[in-house]
Coordinates of C-alpha atoms in Angstrom, one line a residue:
M1400 CA -147.8 54.7 -31.3
S1401 CA -149.3 56.9 -28.9
E1402 CA -152.4 58.5 -28.4
V1403 CA -152.3 62.1 -29.1
S1404 CA -154.6 65.0 -28.5
E1405 CA -156.0 66.6 -31.7
T1406 CA -155.6 70.4 -30.6
T1407 CA -152.8 69.8 -27.6
P1408 CA -149.5 68.6 -28.6
Q1409 CA -147.9 66.2 -26.0
P1410 CA -144.8 67.7 -24.6
V1411 CA -141.3 66.2 -24.5
Q1412 CA -139.2 65.6 -21.6
A1413 CA -135.5 64.3 -22.6
S1414 CA -133.6 64.2 -18.9
H1415 CA -133.6 60.6 -17.2
P1416 CA -132.0 61.6 -13.2
G1417 CA -130.1 59.5 -12.4
G1418 CA -129.9 58.0 -16.0
P1419 CA -131.2 54.7 -17.9
A1420 CA -130.7 51.7 -17.0
P1421 CA -128.6 50.0 -20.2
H1422 CA -129.6 47.4 -21.7
P1423 CA -129.3 43.8 -20.8
G1424 CA -126.2 42.8 -22.4
A1425 CA -126.0 45.3 -24.6
P1426 CA -121.9 46.7 -25.5
H1427 CA -121.8 49.1 -23.6
Q1428 CA -118.3 51.3 -23.3
A1429 CA -118.4 54.1 -20.1
V1430 CA -116.2 57.1 -20.5
P1431 CA -114.5 58.3 -17.1
A1432 CA -115.7 61.0 -15.4
P1433 CA -114.7 64.6 -16.8
H1434 CA -112.7 66.1 -14.7
Q1435 CA -112.1 70.7 -14.7
G1436 CA -110.1 71.3 -18.0
S1437 CA -109.2 68.4 -18.9
D1438 CA -107.4 68.5 -22.6
T1439 CA -107.5 64.0 -23.9
V1440 CA -105.7 64.4 -27.0
P1441 CA -105.0 60.5 -27.8
A1442 CA -102.8 59.7 -30.7
P1443 CA -104.0 57.1 -33.2
G1444 CA -103.9 53.6 -31.7
A1445 CA -104.0 55.1 -27.6
P1446 CA -106.1 53.6 -25.2
G1447 CA -108.3 56.5 -23.4
P1448 CA -111.3 57.6 -22.3
Y1449 CA -111.6 58.5 -26.1
P1450 CA -109.2 56.2 -28.3
A1451 CA -108.5 57.0 -31.7
L1452 CA -110.9 53.8 -33.5
Y1453 CA -109.5 54.5 -37.8
P1454 CA -106.8 55.3 -38.4
P1455 CA -105.7 58.5 -40.4
L1456 CA -106.9 58.2 -44.4
G1457 CA -103.7 58.1 -46.4
G1458 CA -103.2 59.6 -49.9
G1459 CA -105.8 58.3 -51.8
A1460 CA -107.1 55.5 -49.2
P1461 CA -110.3 54.5 -50.9
G1462 CA -114.0 53.8 -49.3
F1463 CA -114.7 55.1 -45.4
P1464 CA -113.6 54.1 -42.3
E1465 CA -116.5 51.4 -42.6
A1466 CA -115.3 49.8 -45.1
A1467 CA -111.8 49.1 -43.7
Q1468 CA -113.2 47.9 -40.3
P1469 CA -116.8 45.3 -41.2
D1470 CA -116.6 43.5 -38.4
R1471 CA -116.9 47.2 -35.5
A1472 CA -119.1 46.5 -32.8
P1473 CA -120.8 50.0 -31.9
L1474 CA -121.8 51.3 -29.0
A1475 CA -124.9 50.8 -27.0
P1476 CA -126.5 54.1 -25.1
P1477 CA -129.0 52.9 -22.9
A1478 CA -132.4 53.1 -23.6
P1479 CA -134.9 55.8 -21.6
H1480 CA -137.0 54.1 -19.4
G1481 CA -139.0 55.5 -16.5
P1482 CA -141.4 58.5 -15.3
F1483 CA -138.7 60.4 -17.5
A1484 CA -139.0 59.2 -20.3
P1485 CA -140.3 61.5 -23.6
Q1486 CA -144.1 61.7 -25.2
P1487 CA -143.6 61.3 -29.2
P1488 CA -143.9 65.0 -30.2
H1489 CA -146.4 65.9 -33.0
I1490 CA -147.6 68.6 -35.4
A1491 CA -151.2 69.3 -35.8
S1492 CA -153.1 69.1 -40.0
A1493 CA -149.6 70.4 -41.5
P1494 CA -149.6 69.8 -45.1
Q1495 CA -147.6 68.2 -47.8
A1496 CA -145.1 69.0 -49.5
A1497 CA -143.6 68.5 -52.7
E1498 CA -139.9 67.4 -52.9
A1499 CA -137.2 70.0 -53.1
D1500 CA -134.8 71.0 -55.6
R1501 CA -131.6 70.8 -52.6
P1502 CA -129.0 68.9 -52.5
G1503 CA -129.5 65.2 -51.2
P1504 CA -127.8 62.4 -49.8
V1505 CA -123.4 62.1 -50.0
P1506 CA -123.6 60.2 -53.6
Q1507 CA -124.1 56.5 -53.9
T1508 CA -121.5 56.0 -56.4
A1509 CA -118.8 56.9 -54.2
L1510 CA -119.9 54.9 -51.4
G1511 CA -120.5 51.2 -53.2
P1512 CA -123.6 49.7 -53.4
Q1513 CA -126.8 49.8 -51.3
S1514 CA -130.5 48.6 -51.3
A1515 CA -133.4 49.7 -50.7
Q1516 CA -134.9 49.6 -47.2
A1517 CA -138.1 49.3 -45.4
V1518 CA -138.3 53.3 -43.5
P1519 CA -141.5 53.9 -41.6
G1520 CA -143.3 56.9 -44.1
P1521 CA -143.3 60.4 -42.6
Q1522 CA -146.1 62.0 -40.2
T1523 CA -149.4 61.7 -42.1
A1524 CA -151.1 65.6 -42.3
S1525 CA -153.8 64.8 -39.6
T1526 CA -153.6 64.5 -36.1
P1527 CA -154.1 60.3 -35.5
Q1528 CA -157.6 60.0 -33.8
A1529 CA -157.3 57.6 -30.7
G1530 CA -156.4 54.0 -31.3
Q1531 CA -155.7 54.8 -34.9
P1532 CA -153.2 52.5 -36.4
A1533 CA -150.3 54.9 -37.4
P1534 CA -149.8 54.2 -40.8
G1535 CA -147.5 51.6 -42.5
P1536 CA -143.9 51.4 -43.8
Q1537 CA -143.3 52.8 -47.5
A1538 CA -139.8 51.6 -49.2
A1539 CA -137.0 54.5 -49.0
P1540 CA -133.7 54.2 -50.6
D1541 CA -130.5 54.4 -47.6
A1542 CA -130.1 58.2 -47.4
L1543 CA -126.6 57.1 -46.9
G1544 CA -124.3 54.4 -48.0
P1545 CA -125.3 51.0 -46.8
H1546 CA -126.4 50.3 -43.7
T1547 CA -128.8 47.8 -42.6
T1548 CA -130.5 49.2 -39.7
P1549 CA -133.7 51.2 -40.7
I1550 CA -133.9 55.0 -40.0
P1551 CA -137.7 56.5 -39.1
Q1552 CA -137.7 59.8 -41.1
A1553 CA -140.4 62.8 -40.6
A1554 CA -139.2 65.7 -42.7
H1555 CA -140.9 69.8 -41.4
A1556 CA -140.0 72.2 -43.4
V1557 CA -141.6 75.6 -41.7
P1558 CA -141.5 78.3 -44.5
G1559 CA -141.2 82.6 -43.1
P1560 CA -142.9 85.0 -44.8
G1561 CA -142.5 86.9 -48.4
P1562 CA -140.9 85.0 -51.7
Q1563 CA -142.3 81.2 -51.9
A1564 CA -139.3 79.0 -51.0
P1565 CA -137.8 75.9 -52.4
P1566 CA -140.1 72.9 -50.9
A1567 CA -138.9 70.9 -48.9
Q1568 CA -137.7 67.4 -49.1
Q1569 CA -140.5 64.4 -50.1
G1570 CA -142.1 63.1 -47.1
A1571 CA -142.4 67.1 -46.1
Q1572 CA -144.6 69.1 -43.6
T1573 CA -145.4 72.9 -43.4
P1574 CA -146.8 73.8 -40.6
A1575 CA -148.2 77.4 -40.2
A1576 CA -146.5 80.3 -41.9
A1577 CA -143.8 80.8 -38.5
P1578 CA -140.9 83.1 -39.6
R1579 CA -139.0 82.7 -36.8
T1580 CA -138.5 78.9 -37.3
L1581 CA -136.0 76.4 -39.1
Q1582 CA -136.7 73.7 -41.3
Y1583 CA -136.0 70.6 -39.8
R1584 CA -136.0 67.0 -40.0
F1585 CA -136.9 63.6 -37.0
D1586 CA -135.3 61.3 -37.2
G1587 CA -135.5 57.9 -34.1
P1588 CA -138.1 56.7 -31.8
E1589 CA -140.7 59.0 -31.1
D1590 CA -140.2 58.1 -27.0
A1591 CA -136.7 58.6 -27.5
P1592 CA -134.2 61.7 -25.4
V1593 CA -134.3 64.3 -28.3
L1594 CA -131.0 64.9 -29.5
V1595 CA -130.5 68.0 -31.5
I1596 CA -127.9 68.4 -34.1
G1597 CA -127.3 71.0 -35.9
P1598 CA -125.8 71.7 -39.1
S1599 CA -121.9 73.8 -40.3
L1600 CA -122.0 76.9 -42.4
G1601 CA -122.5 76.0 -46.3
T1602 CA -124.1 73.0 -45.5
T1603 CA -127.2 71.4 -44.6
W1604 CA -129.1 68.2 -42.5
H1605 CA -127.1 65.9 -44.6
M1606 CA -124.0 66.9 -44.1
W1607 CA -124.6 64.5 -40.4
D1608 CA -126.4 61.3 -42.8
R1609 CA -123.9 59.2 -42.2
Q1610 CA -123.9 59.4 -38.2
I1611 CA -128.0 58.9 -38.5
P1612 CA -128.8 55.0 -38.4
E1613 CA -126.4 54.5 -35.1
L1614 CA -128.2 57.2 -33.8
S1615 CA -131.0 57.6 -34.3
Q1616 CA -131.9 53.4 -32.9
H1617 CA -131.2 55.6 -29.4
W1618 CA -132.5 59.1 -29.3
R1619 CA -135.3 60.7 -31.2
I1620 CA -132.6 62.7 -33.5
F1621 CA -134.1 66.5 -34.3
R1622 CA -132.3 68.3 -38.2
Y1623 CA -132.1 71.8 -38.3
D1624 CA -130.9 74.0 -42.2
L1625 CA -129.4 77.1 -41.1
P1626 CA -132.0 79.9 -43.2
G1627 CA -131.3 79.4 -46.8
H1628 CA -129.8 76.3 -47.1
G1629 CA -131.4 73.3 -48.3
G1630 CA -133.6 74.9 -49.9
A1631 CA -135.2 76.3 -46.5
P1632 CA -136.6 79.7 -46.7
A1633 CA -133.8 82.9 -47.1
H1634 CA -134.8 84.9 -44.1
A1635 CA -132.1 85.6 -42.6
A1636 CA -130.5 85.6 -39.3
A1637 CA -129.3 89.4 -37.8
S1638 CA -126.8 87.3 -35.0
V1639 CA -125.8 83.2 -33.2
A1640 CA -128.5 83.6 -30.7
E1641 CA -131.1 84.9 -33.2
L1642 CA -130.3 81.4 -35.2
G1643 CA -130.5 80.0 -31.4
D1644 CA -133.8 81.7 -30.7
R1645 CA -135.2 80.3 -34.0
L1646 CA -134.4 76.8 -33.1
L1647 CA -136.1 77.3 -29.3
A1648 CA -138.7 78.8 -30.8
T1649 CA -139.1 75.5 -33.4
L1650 CA -138.7 73.4 -30.6
D1651 CA -141.3 74.6 -28.5
G1652 CA -143.8 74.5 -31.5
L1653 CA -142.8 70.9 -31.1
G1654 CA -143.3 70.7 -27.4
V1655 CA -139.8 69.6 -26.9
Q1656 CA -138.1 71.2 -23.7
R1657 CA -135.1 69.3 -22.8
F1658 CA -132.2 67.7 -25.0
G1659 CA -129.2 67.3 -26.2
Y1660 CA -126.9 68.9 -28.6
A1661 CA -124.3 69.2 -31.4
G1662 CA -123.7 71.5 -33.9
C1663 CA -120.4 71.7 -36.0
S1664 CA -119.4 74.6 -36.7
I1665 CA -121.6 77.3 -36.4
G1666 CA -123.7 74.9 -35.7
G1667 CA -121.4 74.5 -32.3
A1668 CA -121.7 77.8 -31.8
I1669 CA -125.3 77.2 -31.5
G1670 CA -125.5 75.3 -29.0
A1671 CA -123.0 77.2 -27.4
D1672 CA -125.2 79.8 -27.2
L1673 CA -128.2 77.5 -26.1
A1674 CA -125.9 76.5 -23.1
L1675 CA -125.2 80.1 -22.0
R1676 CA -127.8 81.4 -22.1
H1677 CA -131.0 78.1 -21.9
P1678 CA -128.5 76.6 -19.3
H1679 CA -132.5 74.8 -18.8
R1680 CA -133.0 73.0 -21.6
V1681 CA -129.6 71.5 -22.8
A1682 CA -128.7 68.7 -21.3
S1683 CA -125.4 67.9 -23.2
L1684 CA -123.4 69.4 -25.7
A1685 CA -120.9 68.1 -28.4
L1686 CA -118.8 70.8 -30.2
V1687 CA -117.2 70.2 -34.0
A1688 CA -115.0 72.4 -35.4
S1689 CA -116.7 74.0 -32.9
S1690 CA -114.3 77.4 -31.7
P1691 CA -115.6 80.3 -28.8
R1692 CA -114.2 82.9 -31.5
F1693 CA -114.3 82.1 -35.5
G1694 CA -111.5 83.6 -37.2
T1695 CA -111.7 87.5 -37.2
A1696 CA -114.1 89.4 -37.2
D1697 CA -112.5 91.2 -40.3
E1698 CA -112.0 87.8 -42.0
F1699 CA -115.9 87.3 -42.1
R1700 CA -116.8 90.2 -43.3
R1701 CA -114.6 90.0 -46.2
R1702 CA -115.9 86.7 -46.6
G1703 CA -119.3 89.1 -46.4
V1704 CA -117.7 91.5 -49.6
I1705 CA -116.2 88.4 -52.3
V1706 CA -119.7 86.5 -51.7
R1707 CA -122.0 89.9 -52.7
T1708 CA -119.4 91.2 -55.3
N1709 CA -119.1 87.5 -57.0
G1710 CA -121.7 84.9 -55.5
L1711 CA -121.2 82.1 -53.8
E1712 CA -119.0 80.2 -56.1
P1713 CA -115.6 81.1 -55.1
M1714 CA -117.0 79.8 -51.4
A1715 CA -117.9 76.6 -52.8
R1716 CA -114.0 76.5 -55.3
T1717 CA -112.8 76.7 -52.4
A1718 CA -114.7 74.1 -49.4
P1719 CA -112.7 71.5 -50.2
E1720 CA -110.0 72.6 -48.9
R1721 CA -111.2 73.8 -46.4
W1722 CA -113.5 70.8 -45.3
F1723 CA -111.4 67.7 -46.6
T1724 CA -108.4 66.4 -46.3
P1725 CA -106.1 65.9 -49.5
G1726 CA -106.2 62.0 -48.5
F1727 CA -110.7 62.3 -48.8
V1728 CA -110.8 64.5 -52.0
A1729 CA -108.7 63.4 -53.8
A1730 CA -110.3 58.9 -52.7
Q1731 CA -113.9 60.8 -52.9
P1732 CA -114.1 63.5 -56.1
A1733 CA -118.1 62.7 -55.9
I1734 CA -118.9 63.5 -52.3
V1735 CA -116.4 66.1 -52.9
E1736 CA -118.6 67.4 -55.6
W1737 CA -121.9 66.8 -53.9
A1738 CA -120.5 68.6 -51.2
V1739 CA -119.7 71.8 -53.5
Q1740 CA -123.4 71.7 -54.6
M1741 CA -124.8 72.5 -50.6
V1742 CA -122.8 76.0 -51.1
R1743 CA -124.0 76.4 -54.5
T1744 CA -127.2 76.1 -54.1
T1745 CA -127.0 77.9 -50.6
D1746 CA -128.8 81.9 -50.3
P1747 CA -125.7 84.3 -51.0
G1748 CA -127.6 87.1 -48.5
C1749 CA -128.1 83.7 -45.6
Y1750 CA -124.4 82.7 -46.2
I1751 CA -123.4 86.6 -46.1
A1752 CA -125.7 87.4 -42.4
A1753 CA -124.0 84.0 -41.6
C1754 CA -120.7 85.4 -41.7
E1755 CA -121.8 88.5 -40.7
A1756 CA -123.2 86.1 -36.9
L1757 CA -119.8 84.5 -37.0
A1758 CA -117.5 87.8 -37.1
A1759 CA -119.8 89.2 -34.3
F1760 CA -119.4 86.2 -32.3
D1761 CA -116.9 85.9 -28.8
I1762 CA -118.1 83.3 -25.9
R1763 CA -114.2 83.8 -24.9
G1764 CA -114.6 85.6 -21.7
A1765 CA -117.9 83.5 -21.1
L1766 CA -116.7 79.5 -21.6
G1767 CA -116.8 79.3 -17.5
R1768 CA -120.6 79.5 -17.9
I1769 CA -120.9 76.6 -19.7
G1770 CA -121.6 74.1 -17.3
V1771 CA -123.3 70.6 -18.4
P1772 CA -121.0 68.3 -19.7
T1773 CA -119.7 68.7 -23.1
L1774 CA -117.3 67.2 -25.6
V1775 CA -114.6 68.7 -27.8
L1776 CA -114.2 67.1 -31.0
V1777 CA -112.5 68.2 -33.6
G1778 CA -110.3 66.7 -37.1
A1779 CA -106.5 66.7 -36.3
E1780 CA -106.1 68.4 -39.4
D1781 CA -109.0 71.2 -39.4
Q1782 CA -107.2 74.6 -40.8
V1783 CA -110.2 76.1 -39.9
T1784 CA -110.9 75.5 -36.5
G1785 CA -108.4 73.3 -35.8
P1786 CA -107.1 71.2 -32.7
A1787 CA -105.8 75.1 -31.1
E1788 CA -109.5 76.5 -31.2
A1789 CA -110.8 73.3 -29.3
R1790 CA -108.4 73.2 -26.4
T1791 CA -109.4 77.1 -25.9
L1792 CA -112.8 75.7 -25.2
V1793 CA -111.8 73.4 -22.9
A1794 CA -110.3 75.1 -20.8
G1795 CA -112.4 77.2 -20.1
I1796 CA -115.3 75.2 -20.1
P1797 CA -115.7 73.6 -16.2
D1798 CA -116.9 69.7 -17.5
A1799 CA -115.5 69.9 -20.8
R1800 CA -113.0 66.9 -22.7
L1801 CA -111.0 66.9 -25.4
A1802 CA -111.0 64.5 -28.3
L1803 CA -109.1 64.1 -31.6
V1804 CA -110.1 62.9 -34.9
P1805 CA -107.5 61.6 -36.8
G1806 CA -107.5 61.7 -41.1
A1807 CA -110.4 64.2 -40.1
S1808 CA -110.4 68.4 -41.9
H1809 CA -113.2 70.9 -40.3
L1810 CA -116.2 68.0 -41.9
A1811 CA -115.2 65.5 -39.9
P1812 CA -118.5 64.5 -39.8
V1813 CA -118.6 63.5 -42.9
E1814 CA -114.6 62.7 -43.6
Q1815 CA -114.6 59.9 -40.6
P1816 CA -118.4 59.4 -39.7
A1817 CA -117.5 55.6 -37.9
A1818 CA -115.0 57.4 -35.4
V1819 CA -117.7 60.8 -34.9
S1820 CA -120.7 58.5 -34.6
D1821 CA -118.7 56.7 -32.0
L1822 CA -116.9 59.5 -29.7
L1823 CA -121.6 61.1 -30.0
L1824 CA -123.0 58.0 -29.2
M1825 CA -120.3 57.3 -26.1
H1826 CA -120.5 61.1 -24.6
F1827 CA -124.4 61.6 -25.2
S1828 CA -124.9 58.4 -23.9
T1829 CA -122.6 58.9 -20.3
A1830 CA -123.6 62.5 -19.8
W1831 CA -127.2 61.7 -20.5
Q1832 CA -126.4 58.9 -17.5
Q1833 CA -124.9 62.2 -15.6
D1834 CA -127.2 64.8 -15.5
T1835 CA -128.9 64.8 -12.7
S1836 CA -130.3 68.8 -14.3
A1837 CA -134.2 67.2 -14.1
A1838 CA -134.9 69.0 -11.0
I1839 CA -134.3 72.6 -12.7
P1840 CA -138.0 74.0 -13.5
V1841 CA -138.6 74.3 -17.8
L1842 CA -140.4 78.4 -17.5
P1843 CA -141.1 79.8 -21.1
H1844 CA -139.3 80.8 -23.7
V1845 CA -139.7 84.5 -23.9
T1846 CA -137.6 85.9 -27.3
A1847 CA -136.0 89.5 -26.1
P1848 CA -133.9 92.2 -27.7
A1849 CA -130.0 90.7 -26.9
A1850 CA -128.4 94.1 -25.8
P1851 CA -125.7 94.9 -28.3
S1852 CA -123.0 95.0 -26.2
T1853 CA -123.3 92.2 -24.3
P1854 CA -125.1 89.6 -26.5
F1855 CA -124.9 86.6 -24.3
V1856 CA -125.4 88.1 -21.0
P1857 CA -128.4 86.4 -19.8
V1858 CA -128.6 83.0 -18.1
A1859 CA -132.4 83.3 -18.3
E1860 CA -135.5 84.7 -20.1
I1861 CA -135.6 88.2 -19.2
A1862 CA -138.7 90.3 -20.6
P1863 CA -137.9 93.3 -23.5
A1864 CA -136.8 96.5 -22.2
A1865 CA -139.3 99.2 -21.5
A1866 CA -138.9 101.8 -23.6
T1867 CA -136.7 104.5 -23.0
P1868 CA -137.1 108.6 -23.4
D1869 CA -134.9 110.0 -26.4
A1870 CA -134.0 112.9 -23.8
V1871 CA -132.0 110.8 -22.0
A1872 CA -128.6 110.9 -23.4
P1873 CA -126.2 107.6 -23.4
T1874 CA -123.3 108.8 -20.3
P1875 CA -119.7 109.5 -22.2
D1876 CA -118.5 106.1 -21.1
D1877 CA -121.0 104.6 -22.9
R1878 CA -120.6 106.8 -26.3
Y1879 CA -116.9 106.0 -26.1
E1880 CA -117.4 101.9 -25.3
Q1881 CA -120.4 101.9 -28.3
G1882 CA -118.5 104.3 -30.6
T1883 CA -115.7 101.8 -30.3
K1884 CA -117.4 98.3 -31.1
V1885 CA -119.5 100.8 -34.4
R1886 CA -116.5 101.5 -35.3
R1887 CA -114.5 98.2 -35.2
E1888 CA -117.3 97.1 -37.4
V1889 CA -117.0 99.8 -39.6
L1890 CA -113.8 100.3 -40.2
G1891 CA -112.2 96.7 -39.0
D1892 CA -110.1 95.5 -36.4
A1893 CA -106.9 96.1 -38.5
H1894 CA -107.6 99.9 -38.8
V1895 CA -108.7 100.7 -35.9
D1896 CA -105.6 98.6 -34.0
A1897 CA -103.4 100.0 -36.4
V1898 CA -104.9 103.7 -34.9
N1899 CA -104.2 102.8 -31.6
N1900 CA -101.5 101.4 -31.9
T1901 CA -99.6 104.7 -33.3
A1902 CA -101.9 107.3 -30.5
D1903 CA -99.1 108.4 -27.8
A1904 CA -100.3 111.8 -24.8
F1905 CA -100.0 113.8 -27.3
T1906 CA -102.6 112.3 -29.5
E1907 CA -104.7 109.9 -27.9
D1908 CA -107.0 112.4 -26.6
F1909 CA -108.1 112.9 -30.2
Q1910 CA -108.2 109.8 -30.8
E1911 CA -111.0 109.5 -27.7
L1912 CA -113.5 112.4 -29.2
V1913 CA -113.6 110.6 -32.8
T1914 CA -114.7 107.1 -30.6
R1915 CA -117.2 109.1 -28.5
Y1916 CA -118.5 111.9 -30.5
A1917 CA -117.7 110.2 -34.5
W1918 CA -118.8 106.6 -33.8
G1919 CA -120.6 106.7 -30.6
E1920 CA -122.4 109.4 -31.1
V1921 CA -123.0 110.4 -35.1
W1922 CA -122.3 106.8 -36.5
S1923 CA -124.6 104.3 -33.7
R1924 CA -127.5 106.9 -35.0
D1925 CA -131.1 104.4 -36.0
G1926 CA -131.5 107.7 -38.6
L1927 CA -129.6 106.4 -41.5
D1928 CA -129.0 102.7 -42.2
R1929 CA -124.9 102.2 -42.5
R1930 CA -124.9 102.3 -46.2
T1931 CA -126.6 105.3 -46.4
R1932 CA -123.9 106.4 -43.8
S1933 CA -120.6 105.5 -46.4
V1934 CA -122.8 107.0 -49.4
I1935 CA -122.3 110.3 -47.4
T1936 CA -119.4 109.8 -46.0
L1937 CA -117.0 108.8 -49.5
T1938 CA -119.4 112.2 -51.3
A1939 CA -118.0 114.0 -48.4
L1940 CA -114.5 113.2 -48.1
V1941 CA -114.1 113.4 -52.1
T1942 CA -115.7 116.6 -52.0
A1943 CA -113.0 118.4 -48.6
G1944 CA -110.7 116.0 -50.9
H1945 CA -109.5 114.8 -47.8
L1946 CA -108.0 111.3 -49.7
E1947 CA -106.2 109.5 -46.6
G1948 CA -109.0 108.2 -45.4
L1949 CA -110.6 106.7 -49.1
A1950 CA -108.8 104.3 -48.8
A1951 CA -111.0 103.1 -45.3
H1952 CA -114.2 103.9 -46.1
T1953 CA -114.2 102.6 -49.7
R1954 CA -113.6 99.2 -47.3
A1955 CA -116.1 100.3 -44.9
A1956 CA -118.9 101.1 -47.5
L1957 CA -118.0 97.0 -48.7
R1958 CA -118.8 96.2 -45.7
N1959 CA -121.8 97.9 -45.2
G1960 CA -123.4 96.2 -48.6
L1961 CA -122.2 98.7 -51.1
T1962 CA -121.7 96.6 -54.4
P1963 CA -118.1 98.2 -56.4
A1964 CA -120.7 98.7 -58.8
E1965 CA -122.6 101.3 -56.2
I1966 CA -120.3 102.7 -55.1
K1967 CA -119.0 103.8 -58.5
E1968 CA -122.6 105.3 -59.0
V1969 CA -121.1 107.5 -55.9
L1970 CA -117.8 108.8 -57.4
L1971 CA -119.8 109.6 -60.6
Q1972 CA -122.3 111.3 -59.2
T1973 CA -119.7 113.4 -56.8
A1974 CA -117.3 113.9 -60.0
V1975 CA -120.4 116.5 -61.0
Y1976 CA -120.5 118.5 -58.5
S1977 CA -117.4 118.9 -57.1
G1978 CA -115.0 118.5 -59.4
I1979 CA -113.5 115.8 -62.5
P1980 CA -110.0 115.9 -60.6
A1981 CA -111.3 115.3 -57.3
A1982 CA -113.4 112.3 -58.9
G1983 CA -109.8 111.3 -60.8
A1984 CA -108.4 110.7 -57.8
A1985 CA -111.6 108.9 -55.6
F1986 CA -111.5 106.2 -58.5
A1987 CA -108.4 105.9 -58.1
V1988 CA -107.3 105.3 -54.9
A1989 CA -110.9 102.9 -54.3
Q1990 CA -110.2 100.9 -57.1
K1991 CA -107.1 99.7 -55.7
V1992 CA -109.0 98.8 -52.2
I1993 CA -112.3 96.8 -54.6
Q1994 CA -109.8 94.7 -56.3
E1995 CA -107.7 94.2 -52.7
E1996 CA -111.5 93.0 -50.7
T1997 CA -113.3 91.4 -53.8
T1998 CA -110.7 89.1 -55.8
P1999 CA -111.2 85.5 -54.0
P2000 CA -108.3 83.8 -52.2
A2001 CA -106.4 81.9 -55.0

């Protein structure tokens, strides 16, 4: 291990101008240079830059592709070398944490026999002195099924303030409280370029376990958990941009300035956001089962209402059909149950916050500004973010290629691990060879508050805006734009679209007045939160007998965080002061809406 100062961590620089030379004699499959808007979707078995290496799983077909392909030779990307080879990251004086009660690796019963391997132990709690030998290896079981390559492992839990979170897994380290960082772990050689891998909503870093043996031979793999996932501290993040900021703060603390990035679903959204707002940090990008916009805002806000009302069990129960193909569910029940347990052990508040973040995420108009080599990888049978969303990404990102994985649904890294590993190896080895961004200066990361209406505008870091005097009122156009945004967030896109579609020359001025005055001024004020405004609005509508608007605002109250029990209390309180008949009619309207909004999918 390199000598490391006890007080100053060594920075990591993951870029290599011109790319390192490949290993002598190592097999390496080159990928043709990507071109703008390329939509390369090879049929199973057809040749192409991203060949379909493995047949899809049939109904009840046993095992993973590795079992069917025992002689498959993995790709060997070039090894790092030269003056830009990174130095090992280091954290000084981090106390050991106990083993977490969290969903661990994929169950072994579904993956066949395996034996324990010698795995380098986690980093020690104190800084090694110059000339002091590194800790010796210790025996640890393989994370995911039979492999022959030892996996260097070191895990780190980064807690924030507040109640004590569940401890991280064995070998974890816990730096000082840092609420704007994420729980993470490292795998792979310390002198290799850093490859960051992000999870999907409702999963932990273990969803990537089967990719680690191959990827960690060539890169320093950094995996992280979303807030409240996998035992991570339950400090919810309000947006995808905030999750990206926390990830950068974690990497900054480790001295990692430039890195490759691969992420699944919301993990892919975080990577795309970083490529837009911090292009000098991301050397290459892989978006797995991702999208420039995830469904509709109404869908994700309703999912949040269901979780707030019923807990995470409805999401856990429907996870197998969203994440896996029917054949995989039938063939690998233990792995499917393991995946379901990841959802059950997630913090509900953090899950709801992530749903809200995805509801607001929309970078369709900014895709052209992603300037790094990008692989868009999607399962051929993905019903959540399928090939159509993948083609939208490829069409919008100038330097993007598309890879379609047969026999895979949303969690392709779990369902078709060998194919996904090969595609990532191929992409990142080629992309880093072509990387010419080392000359871009690395600026210090500055966290700035994102503007509500333009969360993805900044290309580089910006300083916090100066405080605006209260006496300066927004212009009418500003109020209308803000009102449109808030009105859609509260009432939903479907309601606002229906109102706008029925407007004509006679009513359009009235709708503009409502948008600008009610939503752009009153609902946009900071004096009350939206929960409180919903309580007041429900009371006023019942008292005045305006039941025609009660259904929409009952739905809005649920999305603003009120539970059905709290809405019931509001109507009971209203009955005392506004009359039994008015409250009785309101109960009938609210009951129907609550049943529609809170009933989980069948």
